[in-house]
Every structure is written in structure tokens, then in C-alpha cells.
Coordinates of C-alpha atoms and ligand atoms in Angstrom, one line a residue:
M77 CA -72.0 35.9 -32.2
T78 CA -72.6 35.3 -28.5
T79 CA -75.5 37.8 -28.1
T80 CA -78.8 36.9 -26.5
R81 CA -80.9 39.7 -27.9
T82 CA -81.1 41.6 -31.2
T83 CA -79.2 44.8 -31.6
Q84 CA -82.4 46.8 -31.6
Q85 CA -83.5 45.2 -28.3
W86 CA -80.2 46.0 -26.7
Q87 CA -80.4 49.6 -28.0
E88 CA -83.9 50.1 -26.7
A89 CA -83.0 48.9 -23.3
D90 CA -79.8 50.9 -23.4
S91 CA -81.4 54.2 -24.1
S92 CA -84.3 53.5 -21.6
H93 CA -81.9 53.4 -18.6
F94 CA -78.2 54.0 -19.3
L95 CA -77.1 57.7 -19.1
H96 CA -73.9 57.5 -21.1
P97 CA -70.9 59.7 -20.2
F98 CA -70.3 62.8 -22.4
T99 CA -73.4 62.1 -24.5
D100 CA -76.4 63.9 -25.7
H101 CA -78.9 61.3 -24.5
Q102 CA -81.8 62.4 -26.7
S103 CA -79.8 62.1 -29.9
L104 CA -78.3 58.8 -28.9
A105 CA -81.7 57.4 -28.2
A106 CA -82.8 58.4 -31.7
K107 CA -80.0 56.5 -33.4
G108 CA -79.1 53.8 -30.9
A109 CA -75.7 52.8 -29.5
R110 CA -73.3 50.5 -31.2
I111 CA -73.3 47.5 -28.8
V112 CA -69.8 46.0 -28.4
E113 CA -69.9 42.5 -27.0
R114 CA -66.5 40.8 -27.5
G115 CA -62.9 41.5 -28.0
Q116 CA -59.7 39.6 -29.0
G117 CA -56.3 41.0 -29.6
I118 CA -56.7 44.4 -31.3
Y119 CA -60.2 43.7 -32.5
I120 CA -63.8 44.1 -31.1
W121 CA -67.0 42.7 -32.4
D122 CA -70.5 44.3 -32.2
T123 CA -73.9 42.6 -31.9
D124 CA -74.3 42.8 -35.7
G125 CA -71.2 40.6 -36.0
N126 CA -69.0 43.4 -37.4
K127 CA -65.3 42.9 -36.7
I128 CA -63.7 46.3 -35.9
L129 CA -60.0 47.2 -35.5
D130 CA -60.0 49.1 -32.2
A131 CA -57.4 51.8 -32.9
M132 CA -58.3 53.5 -29.6
S133 CA -57.6 50.6 -27.2
G134 CA -61.1 50.8 -25.8
L135 CA -60.5 54.4 -24.4
W136 CA -56.7 54.6 -24.5
C137 CA -56.4 51.8 -22.0
V138 CA -56.3 48.2 -23.4
N139 CA -52.5 48.3 -23.8
A140 CA -52.1 44.5 -23.7
G141 CA -55.0 43.9 -26.1
Y142 CA -58.2 42.0 -25.4
G143 CA -58.4 38.4 -24.2
Q144 CA -55.1 38.1 -22.3
R145 CA -55.4 34.9 -20.3
E146 CA -53.0 35.9 -17.5
L147 CA -55.1 39.0 -16.6
I148 CA -58.3 37.0 -16.6
D149 CA -56.7 34.3 -14.4
A150 CA -55.3 36.8 -12.0
A151 CA -58.7 38.4 -11.5
T152 CA -60.4 35.1 -11.1
R153 CA -57.9 33.8 -8.6
Q154 CA -58.1 36.9 -6.5
L155 CA -61.9 37.0 -6.7
E156 CA -62.0 33.4 -5.3
T157 CA -59.4 34.2 -2.6
L158 CA -60.5 37.6 -1.4
P159 CA -62.7 39.8 -3.6
F160 CA -62.3 42.8 -1.3
Y161 CA -60.7 44.1 1.8
N162 CA -59.9 47.7 2.7
A163 CA -56.6 49.4 3.5
F164 CA -57.9 51.9 6.0
F165 CA -57.6 50.7 9.5
N166 CA -54.1 49.4 9.6
T167 CA -54.9 46.6 7.3
S168 CA -53.5 45.7 3.9
T169 CA -53.8 42.9 1.3
P170 CA -51.1 40.9 -0.6
P171 CA -52.0 42.2 -4.1
A172 CA -51.7 45.8 -3.1
I173 CA -48.4 45.1 -1.4
E174 CA -47.1 43.2 -4.4
L175 CA -48.1 46.0 -6.8
G176 CA -46.2 48.5 -4.6
E177 CA -43.1 46.3 -4.8
L178 CA -43.4 45.9 -8.6
L179 CA -44.1 49.5 -9.7
P180 CA -40.6 50.8 -8.9
Q181 CA -39.2 48.3 -11.5
V182 CA -41.0 50.3 -14.2
A183 CA -41.4 53.7 -12.6
P184 CA -38.9 56.5 -13.3
A185 CA -36.0 56.6 -10.7
G186 CA -37.0 58.0 -7.3
F187 CA -40.6 56.8 -7.3
R188 CA -41.1 54.3 -4.5
H189 CA -44.4 55.3 -2.9
F190 CA -47.9 54.9 -4.4
F191 CA -51.4 56.1 -3.5
F192 CA -54.1 54.0 -5.1
S193 CA -57.5 55.0 -6.4
S194 CA -59.9 53.6 -9.1
S195 CA -59.6 56.2 -11.9
G196 CA -57.6 59.0 -13.4
S197 CA -60.1 61.6 -12.1
E198 CA -59.9 60.4 -8.6
S199 CA -56.1 60.3 -8.8
N200 CA -56.0 63.9 -9.8
D201 CA -58.3 64.8 -6.9
T202 CA -55.7 63.0 -4.8
N203 CA -53.0 65.2 -6.4
V204 CA -54.9 68.4 -5.5
R205 CA -55.3 67.3 -1.9
M206 CA -51.7 66.0 -1.6
V207 CA -49.9 69.0 -3.0
R208 CA -51.8 71.4 -0.8
R209 CA -51.1 69.2 2.2
Y210 CA -47.4 69.1 1.2
W211 CA -47.2 72.9 1.2
D212 CA -49.2 73.1 4.5
L213 CA -46.7 70.8 6.1
L214 CA -43.8 72.9 4.9
G215 CA -45.4 76.0 6.5
Q216 CA -46.5 77.6 3.2
P217 CA -50.3 77.2 3.2
G218 CA -50.5 80.1 0.8
R219 CA -49.4 77.8 -2.0
Q220 CA -52.8 76.8 -3.2
V221 CA -52.9 77.4 -6.9
I222 CA -52.5 74.6 -9.4
I223 CA -51.8 75.6 -13.0
G224 CA -53.1 73.4 -15.9
R225 CA -53.3 74.1 -19.6
H226 CA -56.0 75.0 -22.1
N227 CA -57.2 71.9 -23.9
G228 CA -55.6 69.6 -21.3
Y229 CA -57.6 66.7 -19.9
H230 CA -57.4 65.5 -16.3
G231 CA -60.7 64.0 -15.6
S232 CA -64.4 64.7 -14.9
T233 CA -64.8 65.0 -11.2
M234 CA -65.0 68.6 -9.8
A235 CA -61.2 68.8 -9.4
G236 CA -60.4 66.8 -12.6
A237 CA -62.7 68.9 -14.7
S238 CA -61.3 72.0 -13.2
L239 CA -57.7 71.0 -13.9
S240 CA -58.8 70.2 -17.4
G241 CA -58.7 73.1 -19.8
M242 CA -61.9 72.2 -21.7
S243 CA -64.2 75.2 -22.1
G244 CA -67.2 73.0 -22.7
M245 CA -66.8 71.3 -19.3
H246 CA -66.1 74.6 -17.5
A247 CA -69.3 76.0 -19.1
Q248 CA -71.4 73.5 -17.0
G249 CA -71.7 73.6 -13.3
G250 CA -69.6 76.6 -12.3
L251 CA -66.1 75.3 -13.0
P252 CA -63.2 75.6 -12.5
I253 CA -63.2 75.5 -8.7
P254 CA -61.2 78.2 -7.0
N255 CA -57.4 78.3 -7.3
I256 CA -57.1 76.4 -10.5
V257 CA -55.9 78.4 -13.5
H258 CA -54.7 77.6 -17.1
V259 CA -51.9 78.6 -19.4
E260 CA -51.3 78.0 -23.1
Q261 CA -51.1 74.5 -24.6
P262 CA -48.0 73.5 -26.8
H263 CA -50.1 73.0 -30.0
W264 CA -47.7 74.2 -32.7
Y265 CA -49.9 73.4 -35.7
E266 CA -52.9 75.4 -34.4
L267 CA -51.1 78.2 -32.6
G268 CA -47.5 78.6 -33.7
R269 CA -47.1 77.9 -37.4
D270 CA -45.5 81.3 -38.0
M271 CA -42.6 80.1 -35.8
T272 CA -40.3 77.0 -35.7
P273 CA -41.7 74.3 -33.5
E274 CA -38.7 74.8 -31.2
A275 CA -39.3 78.5 -30.8
F276 CA -43.0 77.9 -30.3
G277 CA -42.3 75.3 -27.6
L278 CA -40.4 78.0 -25.6
K279 CA -43.2 80.5 -26.2
A280 CA -45.9 78.1 -24.9
A281 CA -43.8 77.3 -21.8
A282 CA -43.2 81.0 -21.2
T283 CA -46.9 81.4 -20.5
L284 CA -46.3 79.3 -17.3
E285 CA -43.6 81.7 -16.1
A286 CA -45.8 84.7 -16.8
K287 CA -48.7 83.2 -14.9
I288 CA -46.4 82.4 -11.9
L289 CA -45.1 85.9 -11.9
E290 CA -48.7 87.3 -12.2
L291 CA -49.9 85.2 -9.2
G292 CA -46.7 85.3 -7.1
A293 CA -44.7 82.1 -6.8
D294 CA -45.6 81.9 -3.1
K295 CA -49.2 81.3 -4.2
V296 CA -48.5 78.4 -6.6
A297 CA -48.5 74.8 -5.5
A298 CA -48.1 72.8 -8.7
F299 CA -48.2 72.6 -12.4
I300 CA -50.0 69.7 -14.1
G301 CA -49.7 68.5 -17.7
E302 CA -50.0 65.4 -19.9
P303 CA -46.6 64.6 -21.6
V304 CA -48.7 64.3 -24.8
Q305 CA -52.2 65.7 -24.7
G306 CA -54.5 62.8 -25.4
A307 CA -58.2 63.8 -25.2
G308 CA -57.1 67.2 -26.6
G309 CA -56.2 65.5 -29.9
V310 CA -52.8 63.8 -29.5
I311 CA -50.9 67.1 -29.3
V312 CA -47.2 66.2 -29.3
P313 CA -45.2 69.1 -27.8
P314 CA -42.1 70.5 -29.5
S315 CA -38.9 69.1 -28.1
T316 CA -38.1 72.4 -26.3
Y317 CA -41.3 72.5 -24.3
W318 CA -40.9 70.1 -21.4
P319 CA -37.3 70.9 -20.5
E320 CA -38.4 74.6 -20.3
I321 CA -41.4 73.7 -18.1
Q322 CA -39.0 71.7 -15.9
R323 CA -36.6 74.7 -15.6
I324 CA -39.5 77.1 -14.7
C325 CA -40.9 74.7 -12.1
R326 CA -37.5 74.3 -10.5
K327 CA -36.8 78.1 -10.6
Y328 CA -39.9 78.9 -8.6
D329 CA -39.9 75.7 -6.5
I330 CA -43.2 74.5 -7.9
L331 CA -44.2 70.8 -7.9
L332 CA -44.5 69.2 -11.3
I333 CA -47.3 66.7 -11.9
S334 CA -47.0 64.5 -15.0
D335 CA -50.5 63.2 -15.8
E336 CA -49.7 59.8 -17.4
V337 CA -53.1 58.3 -17.4
I338 CA -52.8 57.9 -21.2
C339 CA -49.0 58.1 -21.7
G340 CA -48.1 55.7 -18.9
F341 CA -47.3 52.0 -19.3
G342 CA -45.6 52.0 -22.6
R343 CA -47.8 54.2 -24.8
T344 CA -45.0 56.6 -25.8
G345 CA -42.2 54.1 -26.2
H346 CA -41.0 54.4 -22.6
W347 CA -42.7 53.1 -19.5
F348 CA -43.7 56.7 -18.8
G349 CA -44.1 59.7 -21.1
C350 CA -41.9 61.9 -18.9
Q351 CA -39.0 59.6 -19.8
T352 CA -39.7 60.1 -23.5
F353 CA -39.5 63.9 -23.0
G354 CA -36.6 63.8 -20.4
V355 CA -38.5 65.4 -17.5
Q356 CA -38.4 64.5 -13.8
P357 CA -41.8 65.2 -12.3
D358 CA -42.5 65.1 -8.5
L359 CA -45.8 63.3 -8.9
I360 CA -47.2 61.0 -11.7
T361 CA -50.9 60.3 -12.2
F362 CA -51.7 56.9 -13.6
A363 CA -54.8 54.8 -14.4
K364 CA -56.0 53.1 -17.6
G365 CA -53.0 51.1 -18.9
V366 CA -51.9 50.0 -15.4
T367 CA -54.5 47.2 -15.7
S368 CA -54.8 47.4 -19.5
G369 CA -58.4 48.6 -18.6
Y370 CA -59.4 45.1 -17.5
I371 CA -60.6 46.5 -14.2
P372 CA -60.6 50.0 -12.8
L373 CA -57.4 51.1 -11.0
G374 CA -55.6 54.4 -10.8
G375 CA -53.2 56.2 -8.5
V376 CA -50.5 58.7 -7.8
M377 CA -46.8 57.8 -7.9
V378 CA -45.3 60.0 -5.2
G379 CA -41.7 61.0 -5.7
E380 CA -39.1 61.3 -2.9
R381 CA -39.5 65.1 -2.4
V382 CA -43.2 64.8 -1.5
A383 CA -43.2 61.3 0.0
K384 CA -40.5 62.3 2.5
V385 CA -42.5 65.3 3.8
L386 CA -45.8 63.4 3.9
I387 CA -44.3 60.4 5.7
E388 CA -41.8 62.1 8.1
Q389 CA -43.9 65.2 9.0
G390 CA -47.4 64.3 8.0
G391 CA -49.3 62.5 10.6
E392 CA -52.7 61.4 9.2
F393 CA -53.5 62.5 5.7
N394 CA -57.4 62.6 5.8
H395 CA -57.9 61.3 2.3
G396 CA -58.6 57.9 0.7
Y397 CA -61.2 55.8 -1.2
T398 CA -63.0 52.6 -0.3
Y399 CA -61.2 51.0 -3.2
S400 CA -57.7 52.4 -2.6
G401 CA -55.6 49.2 -3.1
H402 CA -58.5 47.1 -4.2
P403 CA -57.1 43.5 -4.2
V404 CA -58.6 42.3 -7.5
A405 CA -57.6 45.5 -9.3
C406 CA -54.1 45.3 -7.9
A407 CA -53.8 41.6 -8.7
V408 CA -54.7 42.4 -12.3
A409 CA -52.2 45.3 -12.4
V410 CA -49.4 43.0 -11.2
A411 CA -50.2 40.4 -13.9
N412 CA -50.5 43.1 -16.5
I413 CA -47.1 44.7 -15.7
K414 CA -45.4 41.3 -15.7
L415 CA -47.0 40.5 -19.0
L416 CA -45.9 43.8 -20.6
Q417 CA -42.4 43.2 -19.3
R418 CA -42.4 39.7 -20.7
L419 CA -43.7 40.9 -24.1
K420 CA -40.9 43.6 -24.0
I421 CA -43.7 45.9 -24.9
V422 CA -41.7 49.1 -24.4
E423 CA -39.0 48.0 -26.8
H424 CA -41.7 46.8 -29.3
V425 CA -43.3 50.3 -29.2
R426 CA -40.0 52.3 -29.1
D427 CA -38.0 50.4 -31.7
D428 CA -40.5 48.7 -34.0
V429 CA -44.2 49.6 -34.2
G430 CA -43.8 53.2 -33.0
P431 CA -41.4 54.3 -35.7
Y432 CA -43.4 52.2 -38.2
L433 CA -46.6 54.0 -37.3
A434 CA -44.8 57.3 -37.7
S435 CA -43.6 56.5 -41.2
R436 CA -47.0 55.2 -42.3
F437 CA -48.7 58.3 -40.9
E438 CA -46.3 60.6 -42.7
E439 CA -47.4 58.9 -46.0
L440 CA -50.9 60.2 -45.3
R441 CA -49.7 63.8 -45.6
D442 CA -50.1 63.4 -49.4
H443 CA -53.8 63.1 -49.0
P444 CA -55.7 66.3 -50.1
L445 CA -57.6 66.5 -46.8
V446 CA -54.5 66.1 -44.6
G447 CA -52.7 69.3 -43.4
H448 CA -50.5 67.6 -40.8
T449 CA -49.8 64.4 -39.0
Q450 CA -48.1 63.7 -35.7
T451 CA -47.2 60.6 -33.7
C452 CA -45.5 59.7 -30.5
G453 CA -45.0 56.0 -29.8
L454 CA -48.4 54.4 -30.5
M455 CA -50.4 57.7 -30.4
G456 CA -51.1 59.4 -33.7
A457 CA -53.1 62.3 -35.2
V458 CA -54.2 63.2 -38.7
Q459 CA -55.3 66.8 -39.0
M460 CA -57.9 67.4 -41.7
V461 CA -58.0 70.9 -43.2
K462 CA -59.9 72.8 -45.8
D463 CA -56.8 74.1 -47.5
K464 CA -53.5 72.1 -47.2
A465 CA -51.2 74.8 -48.4
S466 CA -52.3 77.4 -45.8
G467 CA -53.5 75.0 -43.2
T468 CA -56.9 76.7 -43.2
P469 CA -59.3 74.7 -41.0
F470 CA -62.9 73.8 -41.9
A471 CA -65.5 75.9 -40.1
G472 CA -66.1 74.3 -36.7
D473 CA -69.8 73.7 -37.1
L474 CA -69.3 71.5 -40.2
A475 CA -68.1 68.6 -38.0
V476 CA -65.9 67.0 -40.7
G477 CA -64.3 64.8 -38.0
M478 CA -67.7 63.3 -37.2
I479 CA -68.2 62.4 -40.8
C480 CA -64.9 60.7 -40.9
R481 CA -65.5 58.9 -37.7
A482 CA -68.8 57.5 -39.0
H483 CA -67.0 56.2 -42.2
C484 CA -64.4 54.6 -39.9
F485 CA -67.0 52.8 -37.9
A486 CA -68.8 51.7 -41.1
N487 CA -65.5 50.3 -42.5
G488 CA -64.4 48.4 -39.4
L489 CA -62.1 50.9 -37.8
V490 CA -62.4 52.8 -34.5
M491 CA -60.7 56.2 -34.7
R492 CA -61.6 59.1 -32.5
A493 CA -62.4 62.6 -33.8
V494 CA -61.2 65.6 -31.8
G495 CA -62.7 68.4 -33.9
D496 CA -61.3 67.6 -37.4
R497 CA -58.3 65.8 -36.0
M498 CA -58.5 62.0 -36.3
I499 CA -56.6 60.2 -33.6
V500 CA -55.4 56.7 -32.9
A501 CA -53.9 54.9 -29.9
P502 CA -54.0 51.2 -30.7
P503 CA -53.2 48.3 -28.3
L504 CA -49.5 48.1 -27.8
V505 CA -49.4 44.5 -29.0
I506 CA -50.3 45.7 -32.5
T507 CA -48.0 44.3 -35.3
R508 CA -46.7 46.0 -38.5
A509 CA -49.1 44.1 -40.6
Q510 CA -52.0 45.3 -38.4
I511 CA -50.7 48.9 -38.7
D512 CA -50.8 48.5 -42.5
E513 CA -54.5 47.4 -42.1
L514 CA -55.2 50.4 -39.9
V515 CA -53.6 52.9 -42.3
T516 CA -55.2 51.3 -45.4
K517 CA -58.6 51.7 -43.7
A518 CA -57.8 55.2 -42.5
R519 CA -56.9 56.3 -46.0
L520 CA -60.1 54.8 -47.4
C521 CA -62.1 56.7 -44.8
L522 CA -60.3 59.9 -45.7
D523 CA -61.2 59.3 -49.3
L524 CA -64.8 58.8 -48.4
T525 CA -64.8 61.9 -46.2
L526 CA -63.2 63.9 -49.1
A527 CA -66.0 62.8 -51.4
D528 CA -68.6 63.9 -48.9
V529 CA -67.1 67.3 -48.2
K530 CA -66.8 67.9 -52.0
A531 CA -70.4 66.8 -52.6
R532 CA -71.5 69.4 -50.0
G533 CA -69.4 72.1 -51.6
W534 CA -67.1 72.5 -48.5
F535 CA -63.9 71.8 -50.2
Ligands
PXG602 N1 -56.0 62.3 -17.0 C1 -55.8 62.0 -18.3 C2 -54.6 62.5 -19.0 C3 -56.8 61.3 -19.0 O1 -56.6 61.1 -20.3 C4 -58.1 61.2 -17.0 C5 -57.1 61.9 -16.3 C6 -59.3 60.8 -16.2 O2 -59.4 59.4 -16.0 P1 -60.7 58.7 -15.7 O3 -60.3 57.3 -15.4 O4 -61.3 59.3 -14.5 O5 -61.6 58.8 -16.9 C7 -58.0 60.9 -18.3 C8 -59.1 60.2 -19.1 C9 -61.3 60.9 -24.7 C10 -61.3 60.5 -23.3 O6 -62.4 61.1 -25.2 C11 -60.2 60.5 -22.5 C12 -60.2 60.2 -21.2 C13 -61.4 59.7 -20.6 C14 -62.6 59.7 -21.4 C15 -62.5 60.1 -22.7 O7 -60.3 61.0 -25.4 N2 -59.1 60.3 -20.5

């Protein structure tokens, strides 16, 4: 242990001052936060000395795993050389330039221009500004509306939360902001089990076309979606979904934004999720895995269609952040991408550990609590249900997912609960043996959860 205070001392100071994100502060203060103080590889350690397998990569971001020396050295070197300079007034810095040169090596074809921010939320704010600017420049200022999806997640700023389709977020603070609307999500298990996944994929995509026709295509600027919904519960769309979305966007000349904050940088077994699903977006949102979460960085990859108009006709785009192209963040991103390339991480996920996670998750389907499992690359979901045969869910207020999550923590495993769906997205450096450890722990926690729900008479 490296800690300088007891866990209780940390917890008291924590709840006295730190307003945590997405947290009921009163209830957290009553139980105290788990204080995480160290990480190495795919493991973290808390201040009680517990070693925990971090199957969520921090928060879907530590793709390279903890403790990677190259990333630490890149940050240290850049901090010593130039900790900050801006990119506003006709100035630039070597790390931002180098990152711009390196990204086309891993980006889908046609992406050669990059706008930098510090987070996924900011990047999606940039998208809103940028697509409206694009249509203005083309003489179609009426194209204002951006279409997202129910249960999508695109961040927590005013625009990010609006693009997101989370009802709990919209219920607070008068969201969504004007000209952002939502269509159906491609969640087959919840919404389409009376159809084949392929037929349901087309049906979910058809809600986009219906919305465009309802609004008038001349009012619609863009569609935004995550290749696989992450925060929504690792919802892997049917194979028919994305090609149909692409067809609809092309038919009505609508920009397609692929939000790859989670799916980018190897998570799905390609550098970007749109490649896994065979889609060619116009804009790509990135953050998290670009630096493996070692330091905040996000941005928008701007495809040729938009870049050409912005650059050739644009004049000044009145938008940017103090930290757009932050030299330390960009230096870490360069080191991180080179490390992922050297580790052949995409091949590792696509050909080895991704298929292995898929087969081990399928085995969990024999568990009495498990109605369904899904994986894509190194993202996975286990859907717990009250009745396997019919897929009947538990009543929402029973919070069975929270019970399971608590068992996971207590048994050295971080899994996230989205309702009663237990999800994982481990560091991409994970090995087969470590996936075995993850799945063994997950099964134990499912057993413990089953015992609890039986004891309470819920099963
Ligand atoms: N887009 C997507 C697809 C995301 O997953 C954001 C944008 C926003 O990024 P920032 O960096 O502003 O947080 C995200 C973030 C969860 C969880 O509980 C997921 C995210 C953030 C916080 C919690 O699964 N994703």
C-alpha cells in the first residue's frame, strides 16, 4: 500500500468536498467511496489493499492498461519541455502537429483533418457547431436538426446530454436543447425479440427515415450514433442496422456522425467501430482511448466532405477550446497510438481475445439468471432476467444489477451495471488467462446474486 491516510479518513475528506459525477451525494456520504490508489496492467488496488480486476478499463478508456512506461515518459518529457501553449493565434506545437500526422495511419480512409478538445462531450459540442456551420456555408441554414437515438450516450454538456437519449438526463434542466430529436435504438433483445435480429435492425433504422420525412430532409443536418452503444448497456446492433442507416443518410444527403468515444482505438477489433460495421461516416467523435485515459484528450475526425467546405469556403470558424491541441495530451496520444500499433492491439482483439471473450460469454448463457449475452471485440454484456425462457425482466425497482455489481466489487472484479445488464470492457492488453479469471469471477457473482434474489423471493 502506498496510501498516507486510512480509508475512512480519505472517505470523510472525499464526501466533505468532492461532488462526484452522476452521484447521489447524500447516499455516497453515508457509505463512503471506494478509494482507488494504484493500477498496473488490468488491475487496480484500493486503499484497503484489495486487488481488483478492472473489467471496465477505468471508464472504457484505459485501452493500453495501467502503468505503461512509454505514456508516462511521453507526458514527463513534454511537461518538462513545454507544458502548455495554445493553438489560437496562428501558433501551434510539435505534439499537436505530430498527432495530426499520425492519426491518418489509423483512421478510416478519407480522414485527414482533426479538431481537438479535451473530452467526448466537448467533441460532440464541436460536432453540433460544425455540422450547422457546414450547412450554413452550403447555403442551407435550415438544416439545423440533429437526430440521435433513445438510450444513446454522447456526453453531459448541454449539447452532449441533449444528443444523448437518456430520459433521466433530459428530466433535469430543460433538455434537450432545441433541434435535437431521437429515434429508436437497435436493441433487439429488449424491443425486437418477436422478429429476427436482421428484420429488427431494418425496423429500428426505418425510424430514422420516418423521422426525416416527418421533419423534412431540408431541416435535418446530421444523424449521430455509437457503433455499439456503450453507456446504454453494450447494445450490439443487428448486422443489417448500420448499412441501412448509411443508405438513409445518403438518400437524404444527411451527415453521419459516428461517436467512437468508446468504440475507437481498437475496442471493437478494428481501429474504429464504423470499420467493424462497414460504415463510412462523415465525422468521427473520439476521446478516452486516444490517450488510454492517461490524460484528457478528445476531438473530431473531419472527413473530406466537411473538411473541404470548412477549409475552402469557411473563413473563421468561431469555435475552440483553451486546450484544443494541448501539447502534453497530444504527446501522450502519439505515444499511445504508437504503443497500440507496436502491440498489434487491433489484431490481438480481433483475432484472439475478442473471439475468446465471445465464446466464454456464450457459456454464461447456461446460468439460471442469464437471458442473453452479447459481445463485440472487447465489449460484453450479460442480461440478467427473472425468467430465462420468456426473457421476462425483473421489476426495475428491484435493482438486481446493483446487487450483482456489489458482489463483483467484493470479489475483486469491476463490472458495470446498466439496469440488470452487467457489462465489461476490459483493457485491450488482457490475455486469455485473464479473461478466464474475469469469467470465473463473473459466474461466482451471478451465483451470489441468484442466491440473494431467491432469498428475497424475487426469482
Ligand atoms: N460519447 C460517448 C459514446 C461516450 O461513451 C461521451 C461521448 C462523453 O465523453 P466525456 O469524455 O465527456 O465523458 C461518452 C462518455 C458510463 C459512462 O457510465 C460512459 C461515459 C462517460 C461516463 C460514464 O458508462 N461515456
